[in-house]
Coordinates of C-alpha atoms in Angstrom, one line a residue:
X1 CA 5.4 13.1 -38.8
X2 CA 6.8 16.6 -37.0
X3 CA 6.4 14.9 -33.9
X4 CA 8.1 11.6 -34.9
X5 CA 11.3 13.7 -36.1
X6 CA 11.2 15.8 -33.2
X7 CA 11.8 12.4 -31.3
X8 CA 14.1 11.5 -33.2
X9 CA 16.2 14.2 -33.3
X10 CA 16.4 14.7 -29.5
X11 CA 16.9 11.4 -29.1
X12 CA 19.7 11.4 -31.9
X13 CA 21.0 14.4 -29.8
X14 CA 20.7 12.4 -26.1
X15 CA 21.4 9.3 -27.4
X16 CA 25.3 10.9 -28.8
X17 CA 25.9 12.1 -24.9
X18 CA 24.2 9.1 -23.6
X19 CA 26.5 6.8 -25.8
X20 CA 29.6 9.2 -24.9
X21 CA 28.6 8.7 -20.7
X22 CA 27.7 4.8 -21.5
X23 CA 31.5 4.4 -23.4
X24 CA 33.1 6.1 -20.4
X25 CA 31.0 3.8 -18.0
X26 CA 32.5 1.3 -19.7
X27 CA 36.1 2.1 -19.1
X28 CA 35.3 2.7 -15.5
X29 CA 34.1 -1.2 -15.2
X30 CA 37.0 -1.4 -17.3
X31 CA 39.4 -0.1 -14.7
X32 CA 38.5 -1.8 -12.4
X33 CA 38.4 -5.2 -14.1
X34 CA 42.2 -3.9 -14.7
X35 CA 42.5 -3.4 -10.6
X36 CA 40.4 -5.3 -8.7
X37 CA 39.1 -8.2 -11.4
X38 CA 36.9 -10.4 -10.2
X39 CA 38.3 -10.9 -6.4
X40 CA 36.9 -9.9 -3.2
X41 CA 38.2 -6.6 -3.2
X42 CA 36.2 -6.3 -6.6
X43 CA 33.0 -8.0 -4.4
X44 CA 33.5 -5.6 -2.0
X45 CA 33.4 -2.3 -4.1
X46 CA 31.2 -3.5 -5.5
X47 CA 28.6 -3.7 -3.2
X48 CA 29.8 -0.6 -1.1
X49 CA 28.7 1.1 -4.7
X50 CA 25.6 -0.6 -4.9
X51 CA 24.0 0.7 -1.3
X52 CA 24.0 4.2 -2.3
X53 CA 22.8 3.3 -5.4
X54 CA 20.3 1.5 -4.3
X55 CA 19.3 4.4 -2.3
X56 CA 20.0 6.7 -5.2
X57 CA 17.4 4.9 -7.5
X58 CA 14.7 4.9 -4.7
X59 CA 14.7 8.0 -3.7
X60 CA 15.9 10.4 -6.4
X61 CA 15.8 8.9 -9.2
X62 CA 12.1 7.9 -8.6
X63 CA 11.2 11.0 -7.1
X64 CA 12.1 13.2 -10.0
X65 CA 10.6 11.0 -12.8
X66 CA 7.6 9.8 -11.4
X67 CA 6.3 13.1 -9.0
X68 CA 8.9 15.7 -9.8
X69 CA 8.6 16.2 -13.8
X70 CA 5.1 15.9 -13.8
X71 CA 4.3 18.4 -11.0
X72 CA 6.5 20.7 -12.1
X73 CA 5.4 20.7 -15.6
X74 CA 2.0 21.2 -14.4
X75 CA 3.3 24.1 -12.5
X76 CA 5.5 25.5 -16.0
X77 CA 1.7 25.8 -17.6
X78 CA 0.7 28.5 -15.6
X79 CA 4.0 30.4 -14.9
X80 CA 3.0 33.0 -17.7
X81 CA 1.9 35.5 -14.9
X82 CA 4.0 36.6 -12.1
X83 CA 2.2 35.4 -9.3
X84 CA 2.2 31.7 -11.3
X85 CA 5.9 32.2 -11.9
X86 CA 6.3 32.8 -8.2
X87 CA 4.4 29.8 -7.3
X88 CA 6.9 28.0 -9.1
X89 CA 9.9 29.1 -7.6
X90 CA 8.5 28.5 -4.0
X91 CA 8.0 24.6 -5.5
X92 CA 11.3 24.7 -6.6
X93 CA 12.4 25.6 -3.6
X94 CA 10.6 23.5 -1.0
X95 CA 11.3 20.4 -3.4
X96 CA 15.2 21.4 -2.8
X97 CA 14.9 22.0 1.1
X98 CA 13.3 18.6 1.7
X99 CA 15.8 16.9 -0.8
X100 CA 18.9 18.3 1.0
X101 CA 17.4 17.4 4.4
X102 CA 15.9 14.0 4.0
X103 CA 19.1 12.5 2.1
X104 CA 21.1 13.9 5.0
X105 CA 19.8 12.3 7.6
X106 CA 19.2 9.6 6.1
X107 CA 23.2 9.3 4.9
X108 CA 23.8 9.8 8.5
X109 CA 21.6 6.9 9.9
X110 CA 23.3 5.1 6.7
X111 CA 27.1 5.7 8.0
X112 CA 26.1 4.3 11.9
X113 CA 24.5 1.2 10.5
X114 CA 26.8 0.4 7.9
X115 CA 28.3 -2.7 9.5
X116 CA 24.6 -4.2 10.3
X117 CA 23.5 -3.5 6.4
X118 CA 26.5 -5.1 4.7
X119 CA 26.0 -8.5 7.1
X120 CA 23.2 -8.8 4.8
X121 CA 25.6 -8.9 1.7
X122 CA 28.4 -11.2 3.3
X123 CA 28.7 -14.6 5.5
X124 CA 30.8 -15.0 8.1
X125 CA 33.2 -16.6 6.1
X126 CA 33.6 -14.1 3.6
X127 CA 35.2 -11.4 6.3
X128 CA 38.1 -9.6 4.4
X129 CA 35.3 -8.7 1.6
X130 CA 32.9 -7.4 4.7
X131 CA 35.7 -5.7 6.0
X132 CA 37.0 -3.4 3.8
X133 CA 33.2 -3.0 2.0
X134 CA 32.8 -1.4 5.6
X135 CA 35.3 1.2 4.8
X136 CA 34.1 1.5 1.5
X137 CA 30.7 1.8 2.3
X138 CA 31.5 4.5 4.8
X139 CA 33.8 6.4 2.0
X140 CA 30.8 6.5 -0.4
X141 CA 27.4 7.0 1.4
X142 CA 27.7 10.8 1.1
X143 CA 27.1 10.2 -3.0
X144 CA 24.2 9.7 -1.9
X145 CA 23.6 13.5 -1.1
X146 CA 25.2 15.1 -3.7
X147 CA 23.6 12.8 -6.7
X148 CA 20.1 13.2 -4.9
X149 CA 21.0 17.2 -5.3
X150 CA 22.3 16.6 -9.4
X151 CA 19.2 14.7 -10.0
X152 CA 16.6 17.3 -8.8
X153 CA 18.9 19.8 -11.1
X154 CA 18.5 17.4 -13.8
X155 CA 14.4 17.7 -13.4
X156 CA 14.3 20.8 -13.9
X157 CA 15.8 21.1 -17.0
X158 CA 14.0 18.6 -18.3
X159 CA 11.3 19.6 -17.1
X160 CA 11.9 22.6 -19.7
X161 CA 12.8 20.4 -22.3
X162 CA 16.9 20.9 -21.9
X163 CA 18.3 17.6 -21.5
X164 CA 22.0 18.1 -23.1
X165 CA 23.8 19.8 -20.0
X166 CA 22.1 16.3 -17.8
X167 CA 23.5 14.2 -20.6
X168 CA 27.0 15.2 -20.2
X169 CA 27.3 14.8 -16.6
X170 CA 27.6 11.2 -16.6
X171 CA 30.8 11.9 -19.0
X172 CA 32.3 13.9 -16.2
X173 CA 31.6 11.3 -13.4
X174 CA 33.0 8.6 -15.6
X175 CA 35.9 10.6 -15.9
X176 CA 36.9 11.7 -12.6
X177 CA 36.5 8.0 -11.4
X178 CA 38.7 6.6 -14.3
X179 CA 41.5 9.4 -13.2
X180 CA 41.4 9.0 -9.5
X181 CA 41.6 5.9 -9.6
X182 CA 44.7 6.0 -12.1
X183 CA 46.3 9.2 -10.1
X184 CA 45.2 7.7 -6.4
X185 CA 45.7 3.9 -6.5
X186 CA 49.5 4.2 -5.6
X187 CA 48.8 6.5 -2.4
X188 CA 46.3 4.6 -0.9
X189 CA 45.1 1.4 1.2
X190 CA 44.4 -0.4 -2.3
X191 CA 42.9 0.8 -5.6
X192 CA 39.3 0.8 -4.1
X193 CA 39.8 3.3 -1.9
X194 CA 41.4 5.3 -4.8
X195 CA 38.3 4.6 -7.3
X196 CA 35.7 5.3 -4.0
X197 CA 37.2 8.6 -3.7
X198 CA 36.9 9.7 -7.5
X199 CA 32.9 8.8 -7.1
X200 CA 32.5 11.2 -4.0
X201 CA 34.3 13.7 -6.2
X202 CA 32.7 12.7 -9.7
X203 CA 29.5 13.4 -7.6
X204 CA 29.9 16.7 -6.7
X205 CA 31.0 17.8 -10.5
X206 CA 28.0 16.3 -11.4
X207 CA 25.6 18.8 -9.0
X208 CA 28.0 21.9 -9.6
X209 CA 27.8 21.5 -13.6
X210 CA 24.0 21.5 -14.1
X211 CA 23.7 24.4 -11.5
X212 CA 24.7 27.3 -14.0
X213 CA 21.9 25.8 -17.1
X214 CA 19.2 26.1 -14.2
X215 CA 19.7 29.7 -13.2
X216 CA 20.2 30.5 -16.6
X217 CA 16.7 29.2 -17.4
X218 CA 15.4 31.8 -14.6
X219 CA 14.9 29.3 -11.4
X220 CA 17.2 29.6 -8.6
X221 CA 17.5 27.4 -5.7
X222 CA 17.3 28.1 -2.1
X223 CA 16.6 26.8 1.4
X224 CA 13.1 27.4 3.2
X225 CA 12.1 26.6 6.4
X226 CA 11.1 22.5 6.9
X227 CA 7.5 23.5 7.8
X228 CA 7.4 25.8 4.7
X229 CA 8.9 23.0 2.7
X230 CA 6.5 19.7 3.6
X231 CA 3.7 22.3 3.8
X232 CA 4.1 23.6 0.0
X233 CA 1.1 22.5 -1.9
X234 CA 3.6 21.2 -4.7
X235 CA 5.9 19.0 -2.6
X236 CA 2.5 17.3 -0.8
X237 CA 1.2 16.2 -4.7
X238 CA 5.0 15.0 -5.0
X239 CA 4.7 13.2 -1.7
X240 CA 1.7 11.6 -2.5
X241 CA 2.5 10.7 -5.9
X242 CA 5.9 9.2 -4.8
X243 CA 4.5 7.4 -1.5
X244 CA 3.1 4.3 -3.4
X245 CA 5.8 4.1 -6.1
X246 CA 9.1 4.3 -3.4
X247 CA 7.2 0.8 -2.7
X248 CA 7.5 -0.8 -6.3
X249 CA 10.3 0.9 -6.9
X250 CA 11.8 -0.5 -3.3
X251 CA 10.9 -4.2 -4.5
X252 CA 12.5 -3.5 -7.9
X253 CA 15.9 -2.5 -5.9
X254 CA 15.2 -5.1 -4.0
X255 CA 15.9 -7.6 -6.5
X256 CA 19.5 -6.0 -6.6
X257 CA 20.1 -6.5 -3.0
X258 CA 18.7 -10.3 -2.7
X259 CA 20.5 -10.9 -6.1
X260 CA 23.6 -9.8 -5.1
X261 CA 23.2 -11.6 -1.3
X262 CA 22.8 -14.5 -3.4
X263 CA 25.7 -14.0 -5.6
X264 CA 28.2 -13.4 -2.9
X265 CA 27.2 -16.8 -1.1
X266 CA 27.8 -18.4 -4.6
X267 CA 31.2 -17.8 -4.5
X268 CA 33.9 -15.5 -4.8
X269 CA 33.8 -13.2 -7.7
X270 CA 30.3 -14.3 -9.0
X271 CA 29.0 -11.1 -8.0
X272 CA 31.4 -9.1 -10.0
X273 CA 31.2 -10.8 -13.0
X274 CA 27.3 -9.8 -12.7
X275 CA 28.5 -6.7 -12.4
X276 CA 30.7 -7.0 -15.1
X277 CA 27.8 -8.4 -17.4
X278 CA 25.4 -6.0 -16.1
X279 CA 27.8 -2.7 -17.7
X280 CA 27.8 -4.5 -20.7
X281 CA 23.8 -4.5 -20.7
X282 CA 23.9 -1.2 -19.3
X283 CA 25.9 0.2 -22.2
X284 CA 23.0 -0.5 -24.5
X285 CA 19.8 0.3 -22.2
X286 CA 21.6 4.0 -21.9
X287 CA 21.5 4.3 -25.4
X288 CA 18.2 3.2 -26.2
X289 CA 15.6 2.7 -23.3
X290 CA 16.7 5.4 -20.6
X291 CA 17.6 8.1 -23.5
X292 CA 14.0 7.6 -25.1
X293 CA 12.5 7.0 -21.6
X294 CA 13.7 10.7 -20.8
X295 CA 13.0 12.6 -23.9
X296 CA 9.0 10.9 -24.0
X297 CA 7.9 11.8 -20.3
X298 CA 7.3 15.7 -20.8
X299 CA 5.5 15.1 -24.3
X300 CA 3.7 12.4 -22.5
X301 CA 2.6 14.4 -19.8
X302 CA 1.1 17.1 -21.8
X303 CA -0.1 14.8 -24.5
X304 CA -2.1 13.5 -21.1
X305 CA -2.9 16.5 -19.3
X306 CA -4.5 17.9 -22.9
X307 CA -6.3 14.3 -23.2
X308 CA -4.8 13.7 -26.6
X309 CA -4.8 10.0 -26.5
X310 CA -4.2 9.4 -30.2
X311 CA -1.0 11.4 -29.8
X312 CA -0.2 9.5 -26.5
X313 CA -0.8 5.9 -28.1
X314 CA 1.4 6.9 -31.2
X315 CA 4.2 8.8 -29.7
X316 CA 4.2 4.9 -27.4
X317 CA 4.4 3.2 -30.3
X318 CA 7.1 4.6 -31.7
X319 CA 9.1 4.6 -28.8
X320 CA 9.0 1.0 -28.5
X321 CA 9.7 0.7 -31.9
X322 CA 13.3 2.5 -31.8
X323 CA 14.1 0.6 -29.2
X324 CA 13.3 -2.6 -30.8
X325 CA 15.5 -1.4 -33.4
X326 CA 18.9 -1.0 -31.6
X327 CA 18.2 -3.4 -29.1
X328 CA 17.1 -6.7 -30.7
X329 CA 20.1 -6.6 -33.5
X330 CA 22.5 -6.0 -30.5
X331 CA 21.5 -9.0 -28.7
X332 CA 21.6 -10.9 -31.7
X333 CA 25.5 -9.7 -32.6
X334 CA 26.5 -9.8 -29.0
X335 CA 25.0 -13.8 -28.8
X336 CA 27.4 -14.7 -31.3
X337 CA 30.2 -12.6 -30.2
X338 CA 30.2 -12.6 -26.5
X339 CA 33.4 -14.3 -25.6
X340 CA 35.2 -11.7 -28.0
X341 CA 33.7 -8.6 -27.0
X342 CA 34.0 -9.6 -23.3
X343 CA 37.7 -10.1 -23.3
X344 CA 38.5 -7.3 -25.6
X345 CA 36.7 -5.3 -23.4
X346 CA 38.2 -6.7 -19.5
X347 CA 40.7 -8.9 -20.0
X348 CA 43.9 -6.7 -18.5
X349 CA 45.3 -7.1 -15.0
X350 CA 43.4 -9.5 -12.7
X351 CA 40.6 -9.9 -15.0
X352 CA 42.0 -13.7 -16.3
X353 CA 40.6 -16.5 -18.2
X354 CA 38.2 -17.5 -15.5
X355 CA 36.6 -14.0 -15.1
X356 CA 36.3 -14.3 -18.6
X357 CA 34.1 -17.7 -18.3
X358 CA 32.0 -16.2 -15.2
X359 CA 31.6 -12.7 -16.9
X360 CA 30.7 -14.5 -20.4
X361 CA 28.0 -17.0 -18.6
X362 CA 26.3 -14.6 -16.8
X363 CA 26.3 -12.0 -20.6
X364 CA 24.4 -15.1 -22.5
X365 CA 21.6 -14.9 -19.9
X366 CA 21.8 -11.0 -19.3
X367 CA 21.9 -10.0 -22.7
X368 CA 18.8 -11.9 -23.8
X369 CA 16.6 -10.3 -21.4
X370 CA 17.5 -6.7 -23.1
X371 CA 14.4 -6.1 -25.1
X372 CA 12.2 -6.4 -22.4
X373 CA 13.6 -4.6 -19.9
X374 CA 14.3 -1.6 -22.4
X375 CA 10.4 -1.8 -23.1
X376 CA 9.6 -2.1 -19.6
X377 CA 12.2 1.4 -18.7
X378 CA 10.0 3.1 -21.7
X379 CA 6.8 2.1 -20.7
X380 CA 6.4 3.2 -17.5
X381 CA 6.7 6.9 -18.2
X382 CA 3.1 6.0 -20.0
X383 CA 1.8 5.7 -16.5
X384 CA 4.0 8.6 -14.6
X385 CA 2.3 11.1 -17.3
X386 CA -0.9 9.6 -16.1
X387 CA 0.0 10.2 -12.7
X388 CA -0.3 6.9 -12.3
X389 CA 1.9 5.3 -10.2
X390 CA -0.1 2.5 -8.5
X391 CA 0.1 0.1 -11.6
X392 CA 4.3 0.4 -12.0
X393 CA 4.2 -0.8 -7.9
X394 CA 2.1 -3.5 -8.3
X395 CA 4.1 -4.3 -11.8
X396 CA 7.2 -3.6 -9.8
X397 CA 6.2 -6.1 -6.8
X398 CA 5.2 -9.0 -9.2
X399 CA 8.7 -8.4 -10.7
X400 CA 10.2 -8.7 -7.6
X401 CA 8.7 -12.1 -6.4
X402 CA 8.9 -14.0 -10.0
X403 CA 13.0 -12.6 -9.9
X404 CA 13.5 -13.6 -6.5
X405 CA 12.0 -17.7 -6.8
X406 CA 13.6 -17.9 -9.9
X407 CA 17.2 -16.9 -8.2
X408 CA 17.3 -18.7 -5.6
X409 CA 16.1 -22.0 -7.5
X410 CA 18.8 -21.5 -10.0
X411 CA 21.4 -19.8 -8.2
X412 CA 22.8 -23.4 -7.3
X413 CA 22.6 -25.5 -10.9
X414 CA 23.9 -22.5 -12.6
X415 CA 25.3 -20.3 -10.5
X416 CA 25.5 -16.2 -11.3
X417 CA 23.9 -17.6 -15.1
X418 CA 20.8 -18.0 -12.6
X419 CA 20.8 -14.9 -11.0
X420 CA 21.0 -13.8 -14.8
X421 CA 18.4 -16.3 -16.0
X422 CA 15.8 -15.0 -13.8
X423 CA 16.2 -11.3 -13.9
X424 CA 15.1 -12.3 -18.0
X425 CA 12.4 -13.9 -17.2
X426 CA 11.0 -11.5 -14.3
X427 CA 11.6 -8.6 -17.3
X428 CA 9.1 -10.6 -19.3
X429 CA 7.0 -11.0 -17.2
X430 CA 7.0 -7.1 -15.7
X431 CA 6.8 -6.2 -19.6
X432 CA 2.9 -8.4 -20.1
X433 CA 1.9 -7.2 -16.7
X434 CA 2.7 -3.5 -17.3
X435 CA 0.8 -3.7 -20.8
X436 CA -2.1 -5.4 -19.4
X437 CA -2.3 -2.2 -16.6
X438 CA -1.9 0.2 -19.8
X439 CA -5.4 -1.2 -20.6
X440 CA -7.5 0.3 -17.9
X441 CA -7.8 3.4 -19.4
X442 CA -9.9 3.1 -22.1
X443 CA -8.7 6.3 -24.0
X444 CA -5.3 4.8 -25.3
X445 CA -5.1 2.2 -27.9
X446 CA -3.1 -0.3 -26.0
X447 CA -4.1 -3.0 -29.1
X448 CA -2.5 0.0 -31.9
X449 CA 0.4 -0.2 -29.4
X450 CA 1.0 -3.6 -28.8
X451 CA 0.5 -5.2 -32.5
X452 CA 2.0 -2.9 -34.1
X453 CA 5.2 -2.9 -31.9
X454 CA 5.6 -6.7 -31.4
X455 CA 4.8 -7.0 -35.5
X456 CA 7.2 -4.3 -36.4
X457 CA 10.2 -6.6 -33.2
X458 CA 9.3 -9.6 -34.9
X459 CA 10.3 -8.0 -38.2
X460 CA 13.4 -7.2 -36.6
X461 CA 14.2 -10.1 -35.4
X462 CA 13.7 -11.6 -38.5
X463 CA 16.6 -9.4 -40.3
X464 CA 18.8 -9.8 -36.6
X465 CA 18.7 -13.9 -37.6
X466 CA 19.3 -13.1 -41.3
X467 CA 22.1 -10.5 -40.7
X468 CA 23.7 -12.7 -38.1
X469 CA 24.1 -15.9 -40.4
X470 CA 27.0 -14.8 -41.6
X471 CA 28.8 -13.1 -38.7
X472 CA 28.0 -17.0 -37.1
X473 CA 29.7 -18.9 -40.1
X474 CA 32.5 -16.6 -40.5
X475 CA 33.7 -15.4 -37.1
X476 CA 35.9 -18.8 -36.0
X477 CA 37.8 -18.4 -39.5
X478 CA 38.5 -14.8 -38.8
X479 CA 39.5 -15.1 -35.1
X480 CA 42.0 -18.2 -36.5
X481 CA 43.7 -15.9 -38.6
X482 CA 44.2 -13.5 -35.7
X483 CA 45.0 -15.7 -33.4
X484 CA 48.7 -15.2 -31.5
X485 CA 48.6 -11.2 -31.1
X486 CA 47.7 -8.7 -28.1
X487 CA 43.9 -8.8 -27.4
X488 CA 43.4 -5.8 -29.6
X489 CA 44.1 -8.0 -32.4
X490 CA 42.7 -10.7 -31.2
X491 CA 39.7 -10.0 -30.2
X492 CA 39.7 -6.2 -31.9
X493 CA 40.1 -7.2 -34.9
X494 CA 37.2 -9.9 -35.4
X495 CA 34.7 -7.9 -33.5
X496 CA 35.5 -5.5 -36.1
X497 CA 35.2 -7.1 -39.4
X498 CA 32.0 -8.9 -37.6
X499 CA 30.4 -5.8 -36.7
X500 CA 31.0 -4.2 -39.9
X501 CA 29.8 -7.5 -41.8
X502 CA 26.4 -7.2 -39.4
X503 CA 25.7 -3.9 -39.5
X504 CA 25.9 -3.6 -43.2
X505 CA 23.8 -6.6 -43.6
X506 CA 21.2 -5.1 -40.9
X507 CA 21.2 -1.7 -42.8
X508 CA 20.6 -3.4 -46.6
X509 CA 17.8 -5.3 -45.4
X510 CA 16.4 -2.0 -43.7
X511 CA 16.8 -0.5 -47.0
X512 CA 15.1 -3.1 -48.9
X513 CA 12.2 -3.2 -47.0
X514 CA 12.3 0.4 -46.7
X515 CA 12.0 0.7 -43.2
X516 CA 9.9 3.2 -41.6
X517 CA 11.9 4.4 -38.8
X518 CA 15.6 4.9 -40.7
X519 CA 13.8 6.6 -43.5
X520 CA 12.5 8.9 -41.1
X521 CA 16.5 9.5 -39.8
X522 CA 17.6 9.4 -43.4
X523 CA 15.2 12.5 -44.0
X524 CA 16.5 14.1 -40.8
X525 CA 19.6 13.8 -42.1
X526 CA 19.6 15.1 -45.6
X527 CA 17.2 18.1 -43.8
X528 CA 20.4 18.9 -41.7
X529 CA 22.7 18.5 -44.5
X530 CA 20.7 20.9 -46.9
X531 CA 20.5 23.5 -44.0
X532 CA 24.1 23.3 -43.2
X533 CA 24.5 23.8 -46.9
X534 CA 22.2 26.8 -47.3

């Protein structure tokens, strides 16, 4: 029960900054809806983002979830003396030197080859996209650097359980993008240029911000020499442990890149709307999956390294559990509500009524596949505790093929709903594949995990369908009678009521059947209440 409210209330704590970063995401994709819609300007930011992301997620990302965190945790156990404090500081500091050098030269190659990598993204036809994503491209790779350095800094403070100053860097990128693109857009080529800048700055906030929290934990960062760095017996069981996951993770982005090669040749602006669809999605994995993702994989990795597999299994469990909670009654609400929340949310500027049909087709396949890709970001920290990351490559590469067949047979019947479509149905299947991996070690209770999660979803679901009746039968009448004003009343105003009318329909039925999970946050909060009173 202590554990369960101590992941609850980090995760209340996260999940507050996640949802703060994830609102402010928002706006962003809202700004540029507002700027570039869904043109070939917006295709062309849009992918120009998307290569050093793609990078981003391989590398960093990967690196400090699935090697980083572990190794340095293991490292953090025997710190108590001097020379094991020392020990970790050389770790820390090798990890950094290879970092900073690797993500150089490789932004460098990046930059010469830029033209040759975006042919892969754009026909021949489709030039004034390829064009300016050229410039773009160019404008953006160094994020690449910078982010690479913000992640590592994020590691280590979670890696000593301190996740709030990581939290609110996102809210600071958003930020700085939303304004340069606001304050640059009239000075410049066109408003891309404007937003591209504002992500090379937003970057560099991001590094800067967490710097202070990590000195002021007792680790400093340095440079060492490259043979000093490669040769540190740390960064060789990082190495090794990242080596075989860069390759799942590689066919994971790789659905991104053939998905969006897809979507470009589909026709102009499909590829935004995905985008579009996908911030919508994104808004809610952030709050739920990534946020409990994060605040499980140090517990897990002790819980592992202390073979205390009851723990491990439970501490699963409920994890899935809270996900299943926000996610499944979100996707029922946003079924229902799509077309409302969609132009609420994008329809200014250039984003017009057929951005809204693209953007809303794509959201009735994307947000469908929700649960299970939430489950699969929460379950694979399961493995990384292990250090275990040869069964999240071969998940990762089964992923990859079912997503890819799928897309290209249904890019051309349904267009960027296909692309959507399949990226559900490859999460489903990543999700069965990933549990049936969990089995090989014998120690956890994979069966306590699995029927005890998909009974308490079902459950869920049930209430979602019950709670939702009346937000279906109801929402027509109340959009009628705001019919004829601005889109904050139009739309605002019914995704209000209807939220409100859902939620406290969700919530009664949770109280009824005295629900396990929001008595446990009821008690939290009464606890906090009662201190603050005392």
């Amino acid at each position: 029960m202590g554990k369960q409210h101590t992941l609850i209330a980090k995760g209340l704590s996260l999940s507050f900054l996640t949802l703060c970063s994830r609102i402010l995401g928002l706006l962003r994709e809202m700004t540029k809806a507002k700027f570039l819609g869904t043109s070939a300007l917006g295709d062309a930011f849009g992918i120009a983002f998307q290569v050093p992301n793609f990078c981003r997620r391989l590398f960093a990302e990967n690196s400090i979830s699935v090697a980083f965190i572990p190794t340095f945790r293991n490292f953090l156990e025997e710190s108590s003396s001097p020379e094991g404090k020392q020990r970790t500081q050389e770790f820390i500091s090798a990890t950094f030197t290879l970092v900073s050098f690797l993500t150089a030269v490789f932004v460098s190659l990046g930059m010469l080859c830029t033209p040759l990598i975006l042919r892969i993204f754009f026909s021949s036809s489709y030039s004034e996209a390829l064009d300016e994503a050229v410039v773009l491209t160019r404008i953006m790779f160094p994020y690449l650097v910078v982010i690479s350095v913000a992640a590592f800094f994020q590691g280590i403070l979670n890696g000593v359980k301190v996740f709030a100053p990581s939290g609110f860097t996102p809210i600071l990128f958003n930020g700085i993008v939303i304004a340069a693109t606001y304050l640059l857009a009239p000075h410049m080529a066109n408003p891309a240029r404007a937003m591209a800048t504002g992500v090379i700055a937003g970057g560099c906030v991001q590094a800067a911000f967490q710097l202070p929290f990590v000195l002021k934990h007792g680790w400093h960062v340095s440079l060492v020499p490259l043979r000093k760095a490669f040769g540190n017996e740390g960064t060789r069981t990082v190495l090794r442990l990242v080596g075989p996951t860069v390759i799942g993770m590689a066919a994971y982005q790789l659905n991104d890149i053939v998905s969006s090669a897809l979507a470009t040749r589909a026709g102009e602006g499909v590829y935004s709307s995905i985008q579009y669809s996908l911030r919508l999605q994104e808004l809610i994995l952030g709050i739920c999956a990534v946020t409990i993702g994060t605040v499980i994989l140090p517990d897990l990795t002790g819980f592992a390294k202390r073979r205390e597999w009851e723990r491990f299994s439970a501490m699963l469990s409920l994890s899935i559990k809270i996900m299943a909670l926000i996610a499944i009654p979100i996707t029922a609400y946003a079924l229902v509500m799509k077309r409302d929340v969609i132009t609420l949310v994008f329809a200014s500027g250039r984003f017009n009524e057929d951005s809204i049909r693209m953007t809303e087709q794509v959201f009735t396949f994307h947000i469908c596949g929700l649960f299970f890709i939430a489950v699969n970001r929460i379950t694979a920290p399961a493995f990384y505790a292990q250090q275990d990351t040869k069964s999240p490559t071969a998940a990762g590469l089964i992923n990859f093929a079912v997503n890819i067949a799928l897309a290209a047979l249904l890019v051309r019947p349904l267009g960027g709903g296909g692309i959507a479509l399949a990226l559900t149905v490859a999460s489903l299947c990543n999700m069965a594949v990933l549990f049936i991996f969990l089995r090989r070690n014998r120690n956890i209770d994979v069966g306590m995990v699995v029927r005890s999660s998909l009974l308490y979803a079902l459950r869920i679901v049930c209430f979602s369908a019950v709670a939702v009746l009346p937000v279906w039968l109801l929402h027509g009448r109340i959009e009628a009678a705001c019919a004829g004003h601005n889109r904050l009343v139009s739309q605002g105003v019914p995704v209000c009521i209807t939220a409100a009318m859902f939620a406290a329909a969700g919530i009664l039925l949770l109280l009824l059947s005295r629900d396990p999970l929001l008595q446990a946050v009821l008690r939290k909060l009464r606890h906090q209440d009662s201190g603050a009173n005392t």
